[in-house]
PDB file of C-alpha atoms in Angstrom:
ATOM      1  CA  MET A   1      66.401  84.970  72.436  1.00 45.00           C
ATOM      2  CA  ARG A   2      65.998  82.244  75.068  1.00 45.00           C
ATOM      3  CA  ALA A   3      62.337  81.567  76.162  1.00 46.00           C
ATOM      4  CA  SER A   4      61.309  81.952  79.316  1.00 44.00           C
ATOM      5  CA  ARG A   5      60.348  78.756  81.986  1.00 44.00           C
ATOM      6  CA  GLY A   6      56.864  79.916  81.962  1.00 45.00           C
ATOM      7  CA  SER A   7      56.425  80.120  78.270  1.00 43.00           C
ATOM      8  CA  ASN A   8      58.158  76.598  77.974  1.00 45.00           C
ATOM      9  CA  ARG A   9      55.925  75.067  80.608  1.00 43.00           C
ATOM     10  CA  ASN A  10      52.704  76.309  78.609  1.00 45.00           C
ATOM     11  CA  LEU A  11      54.132  74.827  75.334  1.00 41.00           C
ATOM     12  CA  SER A  12      54.383  71.602  77.159  1.00 43.00           C
ATOM     13  CA  LEU A  13      50.785  71.930  78.671  1.00 40.00           C
ATOM     14  CA  HIS A  14      49.543  73.117  74.980  1.00 42.00           C
ATOM     15  CA  TYR A  15      51.178  69.625  73.776  1.00 39.00           C
ATOM     16  CA  ALA A  16      49.695  67.605  76.006  1.00 42.00           C
ATOM     17  CA  ALA A  17      46.311  69.014  75.790  1.00 38.00           C
ATOM     18  CA  ARG A  18      46.543  68.008  71.984  1.00 39.00           C
ATOM     19  CA  HIS A  19      48.093  64.898  72.492  1.00 39.00           C
ATOM     20  CA  PRO A  20      46.316  63.292  75.763  1.00 37.00           C
ATOM     21  CA  GLY A  21      48.317  60.380  77.023  1.00 39.00           C
ATOM     22  CA  GLY A  22      50.065  60.062  73.882  1.00 41.00           C
ATOM     23  CA  GLY A  23      47.331  58.258  72.212  1.00 40.00           C
ATOM     24  CA  ASN A  24      45.216  59.044  69.066  1.00 40.00           C
ATOM     25  CA  THR A  25      42.109  60.543  69.297  1.00 38.00           C
ATOM     26  CA  THR A  26      39.053  59.403  66.921  1.00 38.00           C
ATOM     27  CA  THR A  27      35.558  61.066  67.153  1.00 40.00           C
ATOM     28  CA  GLY A  28      36.180  61.803  70.800  1.00 43.00           C
ATOM     29  CA  THR A  29      37.916  58.570  71.958  1.00 44.00           C
ATOM     30  CA  VAL A  30      40.975  58.353  73.016  1.00 44.00           C
ATOM     31  CA  ARG A  31      43.405  55.285  72.292  1.00 50.00           C
ATOM     32  CA  PRO A  32      46.125  55.025  74.630  1.00 51.00           C
ATOM     33  CA  VAL A  33      49.128  53.555  72.687  1.00 52.00           C
ATOM     34  CA  SER A  34      50.491  50.110  74.346  1.00 72.00           C
ATOM     35  CA  THR A  35      53.337  50.756  76.546  1.00 81.00           C
ATOM     36  CA  LEU A  36      55.789  48.267  75.145  1.00 81.00           C
ATOM     37  CA  ARG A  37      55.306  49.841  71.773  1.00 82.00           C
ATOM     38  CA  ALA A  38      55.764  53.527  73.407  1.00 80.00           C
ATOM     39  CA  TRP A  39      59.080  52.080  74.927  1.00 85.00           C
ATOM     40  CA  LEU A  40      60.270  50.412  71.902  1.00 87.00           C
ATOM     41  CA  SER A  41      59.032  52.744  69.079  1.00 86.00           C
ATOM     42  CA  PRO A  42      58.805  56.424  71.035  1.00 88.00           C
ATOM     43  CA  THR A  43      57.262  59.252  68.920  1.00 87.00           C
ATOM     44  CA  ARG A  44      59.431  62.521  68.918  1.00 86.00           C
ATOM     45  CA  PRO A  45      58.086  64.992  71.819  1.00 88.00           C
ATOM     46  CA  GLY A  46      57.137  68.352  70.466  1.00 84.00           C
ATOM     47  CA  ASP A  47      59.482  69.873  72.860  1.00 86.00           C
ATOM     48  CA  PRO A  48      62.412  70.879  71.529  1.00 91.00           C
ATOM     49  CA  GLU A  49      61.165  72.318  68.548  1.00 91.00           C
ATOM     50  CA  GLU A  50      62.966  71.059  65.480  1.00 93.00           C
ATOM     51  CA  PHE A  51      65.525  73.647  63.690  1.00 94.00           C
ATOM     52  CA  THR A  52      64.332  74.207  60.143  1.00 93.00           C
ATOM     53  CA  ASP A  53      66.870  77.092  59.043  1.00 95.00           C
ATOM     54  CA  PRO A  54      69.672  75.507  57.120  1.00 96.00           C
ATOM     55  CA  ALA A  55      72.316  78.053  58.790  1.00 96.00           C
ATOM     56  CA  GLU A  56      71.249  76.857  62.234  1.00 96.00           C
ATOM     57  CA  ARG A  57      71.184  73.069  61.385  1.00 96.00           C
ATOM     58  CA  LYS A  58      74.808  73.318  60.190  1.00 97.00           C
ATOM     59  CA  ALA A  59      75.638  75.061  63.274  1.00 97.00           C
ATOM     60  CA  ILE A  60      74.565  72.477  65.406  1.00 97.00           C
ATOM     61  CA  GLY A  61      76.296  69.882  63.472  1.00 96.00           C
ATOM     62  CA  ILE A  62      79.306  71.521  63.482  1.00 97.00           C
ATOM     63  CA  GLU A  63      79.038  72.358  67.358  1.00 98.00           C
ATOM     64  CA  LEU A  64      78.462  68.403  67.976  1.00 98.00           C
ATOM     65  CA  LEU A  65      81.573  67.552  66.212  1.00 97.00           C
ATOM     66  CA  VAL A  66      83.718  69.962  68.193  1.00 98.00           C
ATOM     67  CA  VAL A  67      82.414  69.005  71.488  1.00 98.00           C
ATOM     68  CA  PHE A  68      82.743  65.302  70.776  1.00 97.00           C
ATOM     69  CA  ALA A  69      86.205  66.221  69.141  1.00 96.00           C
ATOM     70  CA  VAL A  70      87.612  67.551  72.482  1.00 96.00           C
ATOM     71  CA  THR A  71      85.851  65.146  74.812  1.00 97.00           C
ATOM     72  CA  LEU A  72      84.489  61.852  74.597  1.00 96.00           C
ATOM     73  CA  GLY A  73      84.335  61.473  70.937  1.00 96.00           C
ATOM     74  CA  MET A  74      88.487  61.744  71.099  1.00 95.00           C
ATOM     75  CA  SER A  75      88.688  59.399  74.013  1.00 96.00           C
ATOM     76  CA  GLY A  76      86.485  56.859  71.877  1.00 97.00           C
ATOM     77  CA  LEU A  77      89.359  56.796  69.025  1.00 97.00           C
ATOM     78  CA  GLN A  78      92.139  56.660  71.580  1.00 97.00           C
ATOM     79  CA  SER A  79      90.003  53.490  72.981  1.00 97.00           C
ATOM     80  CA  LEU A  80      89.943  51.909  69.349  1.00 97.00           C
ATOM     81  CA  ILE A  81      93.548  52.381  68.899  1.00 98.00           C
ATOM     82  CA  SER A  82      94.394  50.911  72.194  1.00 97.00           C
ATOM     83  CA  LEU A  83      92.264  47.809  71.605  1.00 97.00           C
ATOM     84  CA  LEU A  84      93.555  47.637  68.234  1.00 97.00           C
ATOM     85  CA  ASP A  85      97.102  47.461  69.768  1.00 97.00           C
ATOM     86  CA  ALA A  86      95.850  44.950  72.688  1.00 96.00           C
ATOM     87  CA  LEU A  87      94.742  42.762  69.587  1.00 97.00           C
ATOM     88  CA  LEU A  88      97.835  42.738  67.797  1.00 97.00           C
ATOM     89  CA  GLN A  89     100.054  41.461  70.786  1.00 96.00           C
ATOM     90  CA  THR A  90     100.789  37.939  71.110  1.00 95.00           C
ATOM     91  CA  THR A  91      99.204  37.515  74.800  1.00 95.00           C
ATOM     92  CA  PRO A  92      95.533  36.973  74.616  1.00 95.00           C
ATOM     93  CA  LEU A  93      93.084  39.672  75.642  1.00 95.00           C
ATOM     94  CA  ALA A  94      92.242  38.032  78.833  1.00 94.00           C
ATOM     95  CA  GLN A  95      95.792  37.989  80.025  1.00 95.00           C
ATOM     96  CA  GLN A  96      96.322  41.742  79.313  1.00 96.00           C
ATOM     97  CA  GLN A  97      95.465  44.397  82.152  1.00 94.00           C
ATOM     98  CA  VAL A  98      94.303  47.954  81.972  1.00 95.00           C
ATOM     99  CA  ALA A  99      93.676  50.202  84.738  1.00 94.00           C
ATOM    100  CA  ILE A 100      90.810  52.896  84.900  1.00 95.00           C
ATOM    101  CA  ASN A 101      91.980  54.868  87.767  1.00 94.00           C
ATOM    102  CA  GLN A 102      95.851  54.574  88.094  1.00 94.00           C
ATOM    103  CA  PRO A 103      98.791  56.750  89.687  1.00 95.00           C
ATOM    104  CA  GLN A 104      99.513  60.034  88.058  1.00 94.00           C
ATOM    105  CA  ALA A 105     102.741  60.783  89.860  1.00 94.00           C
ATOM    106  CA  ASP A 106     105.180  59.091  92.339  1.00 91.00           C
ATOM    107  CA  LEU A 107     104.519  61.680  95.577  1.00 93.00           C
ATOM    108  CA  GLY A 108     101.294  60.815  97.345  1.00 92.00           C
ATOM    109  CA  LEU A 109     100.129  64.221  97.522  1.00 95.00           C
ATOM    110  CA  LEU A 110     100.757  65.333  93.958  1.00 97.00           C
ATOM    111  CA  ASP A 111      99.086  61.960  92.993  1.00 97.00           C
ATOM    112  CA  MET A 112      96.023  63.089  94.664  1.00 97.00           C
ATOM    113  CA  LEU A 113      95.916  66.685  93.460  1.00 98.00           C
ATOM    114  CA  ALA A 114      96.570  64.946  89.741  1.00 97.00           C
ATOM    115  CA  GLN A 115      93.354  62.616  90.286  1.00 97.00           C
ATOM    116  CA  LEU A 116      91.326  65.456  91.225  1.00 98.00           C
ATOM    117  CA  VAL A 117      92.340  67.294  88.390  1.00 98.00           C
ATOM    118  CA  ASN A 118      91.045  64.950  86.234  1.00 97.00           C
ATOM    119  CA  VAL A 119      87.750  64.863  87.775  1.00 98.00           C
ATOM    120  CA  LEU A 120      87.488  68.884  87.276  1.00 98.00           C
ATOM    121  CA  ARG A 121      88.155  68.010  83.602  1.00 98.00           C
ATOM    122  CA  LEU A 122      85.301  65.524  83.536  1.00 98.00           C
ATOM    123  CA  VAL A 123      82.818  67.977  85.299  1.00 98.00           C
ATOM    124  CA  ALA A 124      84.126  70.430  82.930  1.00 98.00           C
ATOM    125  CA  TRP A 125      83.443  68.459  80.005  1.00 98.00           C
ATOM    126  CA  GLY A 126      79.647  67.762  81.158  1.00 98.00           C
ATOM    127  CA  ALA A 127      79.311  71.447  82.279  1.00 98.00           C
ATOM    128  CA  LEU A 128      80.255  72.467  78.555  1.00 98.00           C
ATOM    129  CA  GLY A 129      77.384  70.471  77.228  1.00 98.00           C
ATOM    130  CA  ALA A 130      74.992  71.720  79.709  1.00 98.00           C
ATOM    131  CA  PHE A 131      76.260  75.459  79.414  1.00 98.00           C
ATOM    132  CA  LEU A 132      76.007  75.222  75.549  1.00 98.00           C
ATOM    133  CA  LEU A 133      72.102  73.856  75.581  1.00 97.00           C
ATOM    134  CA  TRP A 134      71.350  76.776  78.171  1.00 97.00           C
ATOM    135  CA  ARG A 135      73.102  79.269  75.896  1.00 96.00           C
ATOM    136  CA  GLY A 136      71.265  78.199  72.969  1.00 94.00           C
ATOM    137  CA  GLY A 137      67.562  78.688  74.705  1.00 93.00           C
ATOM    138  CA  MET A 138      67.386  75.475  76.354  1.00 94.00           C
ATOM    139  CA  ALA A 139      66.673  75.700  80.414  1.00 95.00           C
ATOM    140  CA  LEU A 140      68.511  72.979  82.468  1.00 96.00           C
ATOM    141  CA  TRP A 141      65.108  71.845  84.010  1.00 96.00           C
ATOM    142  CA  ARG A 142      63.641  70.774  80.527  1.00 95.00           C
ATOM    143  CA  ILE A 143      66.634  68.020  80.198  1.00 96.00           C
ATOM    144  CA  GLY A 144      66.053  66.691  83.916  1.00 96.00           C
ATOM    145  CA  LEU A 145      68.894  68.612  85.414  1.00 97.00           C
ATOM    146  CA  ASP A 146      67.656  69.996  88.410  1.00 95.00           C
ATOM    147  CA  ARG A 147      67.117  69.629  92.042  1.00 92.00           C
ATOM    148  CA  THR A 148      63.289  69.572  92.048  1.00 93.00           C
ATOM    149  CA  ARG A 149      63.056  65.771  92.476  1.00 93.00           C
ATOM    150  CA  LEU A 150      65.746  64.892  94.349  1.00 94.00           C
ATOM    151  CA  GLY A 151      64.747  62.368  96.808  1.00 95.00           C
ATOM    152  CA  GLY A 152      62.986  60.174  94.008  1.00 95.00           C
ATOM    153  CA  ASP A 153      65.933  60.794  91.673  1.00 96.00           C
ATOM    154  CA  VAL A 154      68.205  59.234  93.888  1.00 97.00           C
ATOM    155  CA  LEU A 155      65.886  56.368  94.594  1.00 97.00           C
ATOM    156  CA  ARG A 156      65.526  55.867  90.902  1.00 97.00           C
ATOM    157  CA  GLY A 157      69.169  56.003  90.478  1.00 97.00           C
ATOM    158  CA  ALA A 158      69.844  53.647  93.039  1.00 97.00           C
ATOM    159  CA  GLY A 159      67.389  51.021  91.234  1.00 96.00           C
ATOM    160  CA  LEU A 160      69.177  51.797  88.064  1.00 96.00           C
ATOM    161  CA  ALA A 161      72.617  51.108  89.335  1.00 96.00           C
ATOM    162  CA  ALA A 162      71.159  47.600  90.397  1.00 95.00           C
ATOM    163  CA  LEU A 163      69.604  47.138  87.168  1.00 94.00           C
ATOM    164  CA  ILE A 164      72.533  48.033  85.213  1.00 95.00           C
ATOM    165  CA  GLY A 165      75.573  46.961  87.704  1.00 92.00           C
ATOM    166  CA  VAL A 166      74.661  43.566  88.655  1.00 90.00           C
ATOM    167  CA  PRO A 167      74.229  42.030  84.999  1.00 93.00           C
ATOM    168  CA  GLY A 168      77.127  44.284  84.102  1.00 92.00           C
ATOM    169  CA  LEU A 169      79.462  42.712  86.469  1.00 89.00           C
ATOM    170  CA  GLY A 170      78.203  39.164  84.771  1.00 92.00           C
ATOM    171  CA  LEU A 171      78.686  40.176  81.451  1.00 93.00           C
ATOM    172  CA  TYR A 172      82.046  41.318  82.206  1.00 92.00           C
ATOM    173  CA  LEU A 173      83.206  38.071  84.114  1.00 91.00           C
ATOM    174  CA  LEU A 174      81.735  36.110  80.862  1.00 94.00           C
ATOM    175  CA  ALA A 175      83.639  38.042  78.271  1.00 95.00           C
ATOM    176  CA  HIS A 176      86.831  37.671  80.463  1.00 92.00           C
ATOM    177  CA  ALA A 177      86.336  33.850  80.561  1.00 93.00           C
ATOM    178  CA  LEU A 178      85.650  33.744  76.820  1.00 95.00           C
ATOM    179  CA  GLY A 179      88.373  35.690  76.266  1.00 94.00           C
ATOM    180  CA  LEU A 180      86.872  38.954  74.849  1.00 95.00           C
ATOM    181  CA  SER A 181      88.189  41.371  77.389  1.00 96.00           C
ATOM    182  CA  LEU A 182      91.313  42.490  79.022  1.00 95.00           C
ATOM    183  CA  THR A 183      91.544  42.175  82.698  1.00 94.00           C
ATOM    184  CA  VAL A 184      90.186  45.362  83.999  1.00 93.00           C
ATOM    185  CA  GLN A 185      91.445  47.017  86.919  1.00 91.00           C
ATOM    186  CA  PRO A 186      89.283  49.731  88.125  1.00 92.00           C
ATOM    187  CA  SER A 187      91.767  51.278  90.542  1.00 91.00           C
ATOM    188  CA  THR A 188      95.714  50.647  91.006  1.00 91.00           C
ATOM    189  CA  LEU A 189      96.122  53.599  93.355  1.00 91.00           C
ATOM    190  CA  THR A 190      97.993  53.015  96.419  1.00 88.00           C
ATOM    191  CA  ASP A 191      96.582  52.610  99.956  1.00 88.00           C
ATOM    192  CA  ALA A 192      96.406  56.220 101.061  1.00 91.00           C
ATOM    193  CA  TRP A 193      94.049  57.957 103.100  1.00 93.00           C
ATOM    194  CA  TRP A 194      92.372  59.852 100.539  1.00 95.00           C
ATOM    195  CA  ARG A 195      91.808  56.905  97.799  1.00 94.00           C
ATOM    196  CA  ALA A 196      88.481  56.099  98.710  1.00 94.00           C
ATOM    197  CA  PRO A 197      87.098  59.790  98.544  1.00 96.00           C
ATOM    198  CA  VAL A 198      88.910  60.894  95.290  1.00 96.00           C
ATOM    199  CA  LEU A 199      87.618  57.347  93.808  1.00 96.00           C
ATOM    200  CA  ALA A 200      83.924  58.643  94.352  1.00 97.00           C
ATOM    201  CA  LEU A 201      84.795  61.712  93.327  1.00 98.00           C
ATOM    202  CA  ALA A 202      86.193  60.345  90.222  1.00 97.00           C
ATOM    203  CA  ALA A 203      82.810  58.131  89.879  1.00 97.00           C
ATOM    204  CA  PHE A 204      80.720  60.991  89.876  1.00 98.00           C
ATOM    205  CA  GLY A 205      82.984  62.769  87.396  1.00 98.00           C
ATOM    206  CA  ASN A 206      82.423  60.067  85.296  1.00 98.00           C
ATOM    207  CA  ALA A 207      78.668  59.844  85.575  1.00 98.00           C
ATOM    208  CA  PHE A 208      78.096  63.608  85.314  1.00 98.00           C
ATOM    209  CA  ALA A 209      80.407  63.898  82.018  1.00 98.00           C
ATOM    210  CA  GLU A 210      78.902  60.948  80.276  1.00 98.00           C
ATOM    211  CA  GLU A 211      75.152  61.311  81.323  1.00 98.00           C
ATOM    212  CA  VAL A 212      75.041  65.271  80.514  1.00 98.00           C
ATOM    213  CA  LEU A 213      77.034  64.794  77.320  1.00 98.00           C
ATOM    214  CA  VAL A 214      75.683  61.473  75.949  1.00 98.00           C
ATOM    215  CA  VAL A 215      72.116  61.724  77.000  1.00 98.00           C
ATOM    216  CA  GLY A 216      71.138  65.253  77.836  1.00 97.00           C
ATOM    217  CA  TYR A 217      73.371  66.949  75.591  1.00 98.00           C
ATOM    218  CA  VAL A 218      73.434  64.727  72.499  1.00 98.00           C
ATOM    219  CA  LEU A 219      69.943  63.386  72.351  1.00 98.00           C
ATOM    220  CA  THR A 220      68.640  66.848  72.893  1.00 97.00           C
ATOM    221  CA  ARG A 221      70.618  68.165  69.980  1.00 98.00           C
ATOM    222  CA  LEU A 222      69.696  65.469  67.677  1.00 97.00           C
ATOM    223  CA  ARG A 223      66.018  66.257  68.303  1.00 96.00           C
ATOM    224  CA  GLN A 224      66.313  69.824  67.459  1.00 96.00           C
ATOM    225  CA  LEU A 225      67.991  68.285  64.148  1.00 96.00           C
ATOM    226  CA  GLY A 226      64.745  66.141  63.748  1.00 95.00           C
ATOM    227  CA  TRP A 227      66.096  62.726  64.332  1.00 96.00           C
ATOM    228  CA  SER A 228      64.010  60.035  65.323  1.00 95.00           C
ATOM    229  CA  GLU A 229      63.866  58.829  69.089  1.00 96.00           C
ATOM    230  CA  ASN A 230      65.449  55.532  67.889  1.00 97.00           C
ATOM    231  CA  ARG A 231      67.791  56.536  65.763  1.00 97.00           C
ATOM    232  CA  SER A 232      69.353  59.084  68.086  1.00 97.00           C
ATOM    233  CA  LEU A 233      69.249  56.579  70.889  1.00 98.00           C
ATOM    234  CA  TRP A 234      71.550  53.749  69.092  1.00 98.00           C
ATOM    235  CA  LEU A 235      74.162  56.856  68.097  1.00 98.00           C
ATOM    236  CA  ALA A 236      74.293  57.835  71.541  1.00 98.00           C
ATOM    237  CA  ALA A 237      74.732  54.029  72.506  1.00 98.00           C
ATOM    238  CA  VAL A 238      77.488  53.421  70.260  1.00 98.00           C
ATOM    239  CA  LEU A 239      79.227  56.543  71.066  1.00 98.00           C
ATOM    240  CA  ARG A 240      79.017  55.396  74.949  1.00 98.00           C
ATOM    241  CA  GLY A 241      80.613  51.965  74.077  1.00 97.00           C
ATOM    242  CA  SER A 242      83.149  53.195  71.653  1.00 97.00           C
ATOM    243  CA  TYR A 243      85.032  54.999  74.770  1.00 97.00           C
ATOM    244  CA  HIS A 244      85.021  51.720  76.640  1.00 97.00           C
ATOM    245  CA  LEU A 245      86.665  49.759  73.829  1.00 97.00           C
ATOM    246  CA  TYR A 246      90.017  49.824  75.592  1.00 97.00           C
ATOM    247  CA  GLN A 247      88.596  47.416  78.082  1.00 96.00           C
ATOM    248  CA  GLY A 248      87.585  44.929  75.122  1.00 96.00           C
ATOM    249  CA  PHE A 249      84.672  43.690  73.151  1.00 96.00           C
ATOM    250  CA  GLY A 250      83.027  42.979  76.980  1.00 95.00           C
ATOM    251  CA  GLY A 251      83.211  46.573  78.031  1.00 95.00           C
ATOM    252  CA  PHE A 252      81.572  47.772  74.522  1.00 97.00           C
ATOM    253  CA  VAL A 253      78.841  45.792  74.321  1.00 96.00           C
ATOM    254  CA  GLY A 254      78.236  46.146  78.165  1.00 96.00           C
ATOM    255  CA  ASN A 255      78.421  49.961  77.670  1.00 97.00           C
ATOM    256  CA  VAL A 256      76.113  49.917  74.570  1.00 98.00           C
ATOM    257  CA  VAL A 257      73.389  47.996  76.449  1.00 97.00           C
ATOM    258  CA  MET A 258      73.656  50.609  79.278  1.00 97.00           C
ATOM    259  CA  GLY A 259      73.621  53.346  76.722  1.00 97.00           C
ATOM    260  CA  LEU A 260      70.229  51.794  75.205  1.00 97.00           C
ATOM    261  CA  VAL A 261      68.679  51.513  78.708  1.00 97.00           C
ATOM    262  CA  TYR A 262      69.689  54.716  80.041  1.00 98.00           C
ATOM    263  CA  GLY A 263      69.023  56.720  76.889  1.00 97.00           C
ATOM    264  CA  ARG A 264      65.601  55.298  76.549  1.00 97.00           C
ATOM    265  CA  ILE A 265      64.898  56.076  80.360  1.00 97.00           C
ATOM    266  CA  TRP A 266      65.715  59.502  79.977  1.00 97.00           C
ATOM    267  CA  GLN A 267      63.525  59.981  76.395  1.00 96.00           C
ATOM    268  CA  ARG A 268      60.706  58.692  78.441  1.00 94.00           C
ATOM    269  CA  THR A 269      61.097  60.473  81.610  1.00 94.00           C
ATOM    270  CA  ASN A 270      63.292  63.482  80.680  1.00 94.00           C
ATOM    271  CA  ARG A 271      64.818  63.396  84.121  1.00 97.00           C
ATOM    272  CA  LEU A 272      68.781  63.140  84.083  1.00 98.00           C
ATOM    273  CA  VAL A 273      69.622  63.347  87.818  1.00 98.00           C
ATOM    274  CA  PRO A 274      68.668  59.634  87.896  1.00 98.00           C
ATOM    275  CA  LEU A 275      70.829  58.312  85.645  1.00 98.00           C
ATOM    276  CA  ILE A 276      73.773  60.455  87.121  1.00 98.00           C
ATOM    277  CA  VAL A 277      73.138  59.016  90.620  1.00 98.00           C
ATOM    278  CA  GLY A 278      72.851  55.463  88.980  1.00 98.00           C
ATOM    279  CA  HIS A 279      76.066  55.699  87.045  1.00 98.00           C
ATOM    280  CA  THR A 280      77.760  57.263  90.101  1.00 98.00           C
ATOM    281  CA  LEU A 281      76.792  54.393  92.264  1.00 97.00           C
ATOM    282  CA  ILE A 282      78.006  51.893  89.582  1.00 97.00           C
ATOM    283  CA  ASP A 283      81.035  53.316  89.693  1.00 96.00           C
ATOM    284  CA  VAL A 284      81.657  53.650  93.364  1.00 96.00           C
ATOM    285  CA  VAL A 285      81.118  49.989  94.004  1.00 94.00           C
ATOM    286  CA  ALA A 286      83.841  49.107  91.236  1.00 93.00           C
ATOM    287  CA  PHE A 287      86.376  51.563  91.921  1.00 92.00           C
ATOM    288  CA  VAL A 288      85.927  51.624  95.860  1.00 90.00           C
ATOM    289  CA  GLY A 289      84.853  47.663  96.522  1.00 85.00           C
ATOM    290  CA  TYR A 290      87.724  46.484  93.739  1.00 79.00           C
ATOM    291  CA  SER A 291      90.177  48.259  96.025  1.00 74.00           C
ATOM    292  CA  ALA A 292      89.057  46.511  99.211  1.00 71.00           C
ATOM    293  CA  LEU A 293      88.617  43.151  97.227  1.00 70.00           C
ATOM    294  CA  ARG A 294      91.692  42.609  95.352  1.00 69.00           C
ATOM    295  CA  GLY A 295      93.575  40.005  96.492  1.00 63.00           C
ATOM    296  CA  HIS A 296      90.914  38.865  99.059  1.00 60.00           C
ATOM    297  CA  VAL A 297      88.383  37.010  96.658  1.00 63.00           C
ATOM    298  CA  GLY A 298      89.096  34.564  94.186  1.00 59.00           C
ATOM    299  CA  TRP A 299      86.768  35.515  91.722  1.00 60.00           C
ATOM    300  CA  LEU A 300      88.079  38.921  90.532  1.00 68.00           C
ATOM    301  CA  PRO A 301      90.406  38.362  87.681  1.00 67.00           C
TER     302      PRO A 301
END
């Protein structure tokens, strides 16, 4: 039976009353845990509760395998094969090219429809993870997927985009210069009237699928299985990096770092919308910005 929203809030308030500020109590004195320690080694929250029934735990494990076998986990295996194939070529990695958004049909309008279908698939992947949590009794506001703090979430998302986007570009350029990454072309779509809006939608589709599945869904499920916050965080971050292996080692490392930052922020704030906003902005700048700058600046590979 799915718990009501009110009962979940009462549970959270009860837990907060028993553990004020996340500190320890001794003879009535609260000792706050240092901020750095709380970020580096957080304790598992009391909500959601850990599943103890063996059958239920087995079902969650199978669910995780099935979900990622048809979504981003399969993309990770395909990316690994793509990287191995690139490494076996006689051409150095940096001289090989890979495109993220590329034409899917010769006729312009059919290509646009094919791009939109891909966006729909990505949104459906994220919706699958959200639905399974909701169907299992987890209200979506409990993972921060709601509009109650939209203004603040957008501002925080913009800050996250700057925090990750600028260093991420620098890491890619460094890895490419060292011969550890392929030349990544965010878009090779033709210069059509629909290119910019479709690329913006693709950016949202990527962000929604990745943040809902790899952060909101998988970290919640691992909490329910009793995993520690750090162990869950590393698994989710490596998973995020795995489906970017087709870009080379730079893409893998950069996305693992992004996964560690984004995952920890969610673990500390329980807000998913800022991560989706930040990821969307990063990809919009990469997809649309690359299309506008390609051939006009010398520092882009």
